[in-house]
mmCIF file of C-alpha atoms in Angstrom:
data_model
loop_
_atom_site.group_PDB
_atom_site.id
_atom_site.type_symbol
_atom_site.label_atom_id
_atom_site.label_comp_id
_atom_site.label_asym_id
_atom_site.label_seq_id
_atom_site.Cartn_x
_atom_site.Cartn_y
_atom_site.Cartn_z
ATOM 1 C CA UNK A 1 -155.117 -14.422 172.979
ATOM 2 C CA UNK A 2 -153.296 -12.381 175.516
ATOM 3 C CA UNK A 3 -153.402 -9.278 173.099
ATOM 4 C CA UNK A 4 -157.217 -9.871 172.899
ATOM 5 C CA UNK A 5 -158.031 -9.591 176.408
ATOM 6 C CA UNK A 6 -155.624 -6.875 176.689
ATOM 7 C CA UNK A 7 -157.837 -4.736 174.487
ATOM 8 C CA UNK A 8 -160.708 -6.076 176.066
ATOM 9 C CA UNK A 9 -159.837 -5.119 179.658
ATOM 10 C CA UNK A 10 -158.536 -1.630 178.846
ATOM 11 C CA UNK A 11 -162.125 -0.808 176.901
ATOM 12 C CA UNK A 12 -164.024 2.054 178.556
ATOM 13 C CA UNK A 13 -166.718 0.078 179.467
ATOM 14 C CA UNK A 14 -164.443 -2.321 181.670
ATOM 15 C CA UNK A 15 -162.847 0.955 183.110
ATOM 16 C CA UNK A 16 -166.770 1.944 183.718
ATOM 17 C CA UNK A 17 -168.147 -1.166 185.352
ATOM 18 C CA UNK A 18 -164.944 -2.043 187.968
ATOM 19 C CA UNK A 19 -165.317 1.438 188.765
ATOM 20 C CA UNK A 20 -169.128 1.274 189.200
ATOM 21 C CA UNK A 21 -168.267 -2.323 191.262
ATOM 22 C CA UNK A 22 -166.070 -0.574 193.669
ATOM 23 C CA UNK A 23 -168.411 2.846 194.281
ATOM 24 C CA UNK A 24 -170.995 0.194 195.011
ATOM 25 C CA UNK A 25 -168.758 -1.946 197.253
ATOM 26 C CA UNK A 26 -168.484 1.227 199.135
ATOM 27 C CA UNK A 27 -172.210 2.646 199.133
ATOM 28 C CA UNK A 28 -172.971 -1.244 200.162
ATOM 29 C CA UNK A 29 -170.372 -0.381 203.488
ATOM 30 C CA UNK A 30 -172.170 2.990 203.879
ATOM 31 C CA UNK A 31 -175.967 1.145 203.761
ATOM 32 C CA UNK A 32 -174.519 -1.341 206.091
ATOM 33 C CA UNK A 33 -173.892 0.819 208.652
ATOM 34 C CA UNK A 34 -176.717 3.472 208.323
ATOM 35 C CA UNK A 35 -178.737 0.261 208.732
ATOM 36 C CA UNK A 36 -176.857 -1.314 211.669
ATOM 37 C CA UNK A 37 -175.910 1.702 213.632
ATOM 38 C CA UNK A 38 -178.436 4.199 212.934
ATOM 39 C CA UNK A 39 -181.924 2.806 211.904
ATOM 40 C CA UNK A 40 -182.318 -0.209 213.612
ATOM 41 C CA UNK A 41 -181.088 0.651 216.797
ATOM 42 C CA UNK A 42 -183.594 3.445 216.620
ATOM 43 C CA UNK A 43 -186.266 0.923 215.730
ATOM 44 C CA UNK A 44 -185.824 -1.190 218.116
ATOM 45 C CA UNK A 45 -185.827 1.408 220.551
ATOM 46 C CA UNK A 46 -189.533 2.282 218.819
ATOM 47 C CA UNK A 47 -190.281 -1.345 219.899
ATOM 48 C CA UNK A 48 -189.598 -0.876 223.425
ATOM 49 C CA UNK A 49 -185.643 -2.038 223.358
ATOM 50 C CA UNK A 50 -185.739 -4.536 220.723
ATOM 51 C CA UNK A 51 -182.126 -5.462 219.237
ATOM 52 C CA UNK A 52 -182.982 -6.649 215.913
ATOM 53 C CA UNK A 53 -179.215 -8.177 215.633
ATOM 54 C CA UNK A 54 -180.039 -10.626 217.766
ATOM 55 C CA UNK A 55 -183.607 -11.228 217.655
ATOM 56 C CA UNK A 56 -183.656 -14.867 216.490
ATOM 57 C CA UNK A 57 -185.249 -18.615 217.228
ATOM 58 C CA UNK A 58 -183.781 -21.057 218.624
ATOM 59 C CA UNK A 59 -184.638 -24.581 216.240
ATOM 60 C CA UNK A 60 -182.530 -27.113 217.662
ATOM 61 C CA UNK A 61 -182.013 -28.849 221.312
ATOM 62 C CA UNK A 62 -179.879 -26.397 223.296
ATOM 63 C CA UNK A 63 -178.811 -28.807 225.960
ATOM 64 C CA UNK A 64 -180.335 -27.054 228.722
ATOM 65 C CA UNK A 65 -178.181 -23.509 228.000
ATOM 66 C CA UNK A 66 -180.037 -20.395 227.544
ATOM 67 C CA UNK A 67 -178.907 -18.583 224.377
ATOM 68 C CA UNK A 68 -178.667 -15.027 224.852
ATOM 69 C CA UNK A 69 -177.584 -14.001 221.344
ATOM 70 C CA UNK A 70 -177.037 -15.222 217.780
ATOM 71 C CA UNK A 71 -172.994 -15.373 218.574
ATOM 72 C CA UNK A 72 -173.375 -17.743 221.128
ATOM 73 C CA UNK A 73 -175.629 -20.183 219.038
ATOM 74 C CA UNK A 74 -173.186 -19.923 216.700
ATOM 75 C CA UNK A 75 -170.441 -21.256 219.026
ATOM 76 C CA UNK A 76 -172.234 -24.019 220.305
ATOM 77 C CA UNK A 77 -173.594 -25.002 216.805
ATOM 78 C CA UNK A 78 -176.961 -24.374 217.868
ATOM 79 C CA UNK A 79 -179.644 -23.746 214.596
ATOM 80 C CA UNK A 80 -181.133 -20.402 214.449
ATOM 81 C CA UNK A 81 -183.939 -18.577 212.699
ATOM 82 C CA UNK A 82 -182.278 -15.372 212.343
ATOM 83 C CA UNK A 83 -185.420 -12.774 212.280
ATOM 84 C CA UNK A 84 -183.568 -9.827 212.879
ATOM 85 C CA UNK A 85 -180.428 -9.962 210.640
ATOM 86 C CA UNK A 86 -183.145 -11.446 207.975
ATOM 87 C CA UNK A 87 -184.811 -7.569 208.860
ATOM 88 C CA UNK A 88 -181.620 -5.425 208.702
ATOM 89 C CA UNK A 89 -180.666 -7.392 205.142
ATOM 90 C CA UNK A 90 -184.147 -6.434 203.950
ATOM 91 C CA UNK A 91 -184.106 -2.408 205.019
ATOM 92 C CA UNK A 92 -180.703 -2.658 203.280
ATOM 93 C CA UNK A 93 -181.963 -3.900 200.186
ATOM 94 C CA UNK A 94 -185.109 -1.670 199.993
ATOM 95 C CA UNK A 95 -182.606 2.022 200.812
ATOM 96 C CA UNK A 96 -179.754 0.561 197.665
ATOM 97 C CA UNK A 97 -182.588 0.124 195.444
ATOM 98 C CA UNK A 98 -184.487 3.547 196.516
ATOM 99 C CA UNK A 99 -180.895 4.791 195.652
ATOM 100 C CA UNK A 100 -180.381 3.291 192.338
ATOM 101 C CA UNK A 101 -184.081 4.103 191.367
ATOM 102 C CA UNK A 102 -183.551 7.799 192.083
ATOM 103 C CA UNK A 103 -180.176 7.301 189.864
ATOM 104 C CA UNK A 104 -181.658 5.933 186.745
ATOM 105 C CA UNK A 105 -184.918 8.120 186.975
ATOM 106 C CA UNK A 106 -181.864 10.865 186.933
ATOM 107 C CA UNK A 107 -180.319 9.265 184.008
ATOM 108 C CA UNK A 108 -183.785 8.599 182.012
ATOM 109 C CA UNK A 109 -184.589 12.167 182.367
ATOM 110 C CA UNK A 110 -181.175 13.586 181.149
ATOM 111 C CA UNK A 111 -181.038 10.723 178.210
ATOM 112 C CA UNK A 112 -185.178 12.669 177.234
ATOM 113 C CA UNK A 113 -183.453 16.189 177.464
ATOM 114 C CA UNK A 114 -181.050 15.349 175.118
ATOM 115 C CA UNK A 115 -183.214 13.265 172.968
ATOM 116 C CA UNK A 116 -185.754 16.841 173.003
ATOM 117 C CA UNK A 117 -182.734 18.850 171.325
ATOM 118 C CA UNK A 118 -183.229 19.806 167.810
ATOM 119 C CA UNK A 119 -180.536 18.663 165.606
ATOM 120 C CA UNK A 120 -178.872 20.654 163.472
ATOM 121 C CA UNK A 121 -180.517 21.196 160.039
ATOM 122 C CA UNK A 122 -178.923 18.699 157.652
ATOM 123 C CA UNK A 123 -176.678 20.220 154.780
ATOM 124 C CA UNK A 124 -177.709 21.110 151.559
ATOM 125 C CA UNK A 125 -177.308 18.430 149.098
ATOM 126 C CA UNK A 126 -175.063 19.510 145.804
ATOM 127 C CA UNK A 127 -178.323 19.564 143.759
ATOM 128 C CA UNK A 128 -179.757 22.523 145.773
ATOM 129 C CA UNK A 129 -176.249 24.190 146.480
ATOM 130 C CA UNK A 130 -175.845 24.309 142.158
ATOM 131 C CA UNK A 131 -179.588 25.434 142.412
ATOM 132 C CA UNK A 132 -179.071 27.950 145.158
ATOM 133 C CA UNK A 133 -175.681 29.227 143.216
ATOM 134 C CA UNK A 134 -177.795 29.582 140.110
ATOM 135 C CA UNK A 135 -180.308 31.526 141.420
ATOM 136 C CA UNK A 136 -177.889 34.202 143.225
ATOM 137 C CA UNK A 137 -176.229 34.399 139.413
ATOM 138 C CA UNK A 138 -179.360 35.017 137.734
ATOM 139 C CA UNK A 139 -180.191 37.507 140.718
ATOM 140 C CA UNK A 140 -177.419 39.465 140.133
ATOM 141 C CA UNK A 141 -178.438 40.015 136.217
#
C-alpha cells in the first residue's frame, strides 16, 4: 500500500496540481491585498470616505455601547451583518476568476493551434512500398 501511494504522489500530475495549489495560494495573497489596500480604499473614497472594512450592521442588543467597527463587535460578541467584508470577498472573487478566464481562453487557443497543425503524412504501407519499388525497376528497363 505504501509503494502504491508512493507512485501515486510522485506522478506528474500530483507534482502539477500542489504546484498549481501553492501559485494560487499566492495569487489569492496578491488579490487580497490589491483588494484591501488598493481598490477599496479608493472606492470608498469615490463614496465620500466610506471604509468598506468596516461598514457593517449591528443585529443584536449592544448594551447601550456604540460600535465603531467590526473588531469591536467582535470583542463584545455583538452580531454583525458584515456588508463591507461581504463586498471586498465579492471584488476578490470576480478579479481570480477574470484571471483564470483570461488563462484558459489562453490555453483553449494554444490547445486549437496545435489541433490546426497538419500531421505528418502517414507512411507508406508495404503494399505500395513493393508497388513503388516495382515501378522504379520497370522504369529503369
Amino acid at each position: 500500500m505504501l509503494k502504491e501511494f508512493k507512485s501515486f504522489a510522485i506522478k506528474g500530475n500530483m507534482v502539477e496540481l500542489a504546484i498549481g495549489v501553492i501559485i494560487g495560494a499566492a495569487f489569492g495573497a496578491i488579490v487580497s491585498s490589491l483588494v484591501a489596500d488598493v481598490m477599496m480604499p479608493l472606492i470608498g473614497l469615490i463614496f465620500g470616505g466610506l471604509d468598506f472594512s468596516n461598514w457593517f450592521i449591528v443585529l443584536s442588543d449592544t448594551g447601550g455601547e456604540t460600535i465603531a467597527s467590526v473588531a469591536q463587535a467582535q470583542e463584545l460578541g455583538v452580531a454583525t451583518l458584515n456588508i463591507g467584508l461581504f463586498i471586498n470577498a465579492v471584488v476578490k472573487f470576480l478579479i481570480v476568476a477574470w484571471v483564470l478566464f483570461f488563462v484558459v481562453k489562453g490555453i483553449n487557443s494554444l490547445r486549437r493551434k496545435e489541433e490546426e497543425k497538419p500531421s505528418a503524412p502517414p507512411s507508406p504501407t508495404k503494399e505500395e512500398t513493393l508497388l513503388t519499388e516495382i515501378r522504379d525497376l520497370l522504369a529503369k528497363k
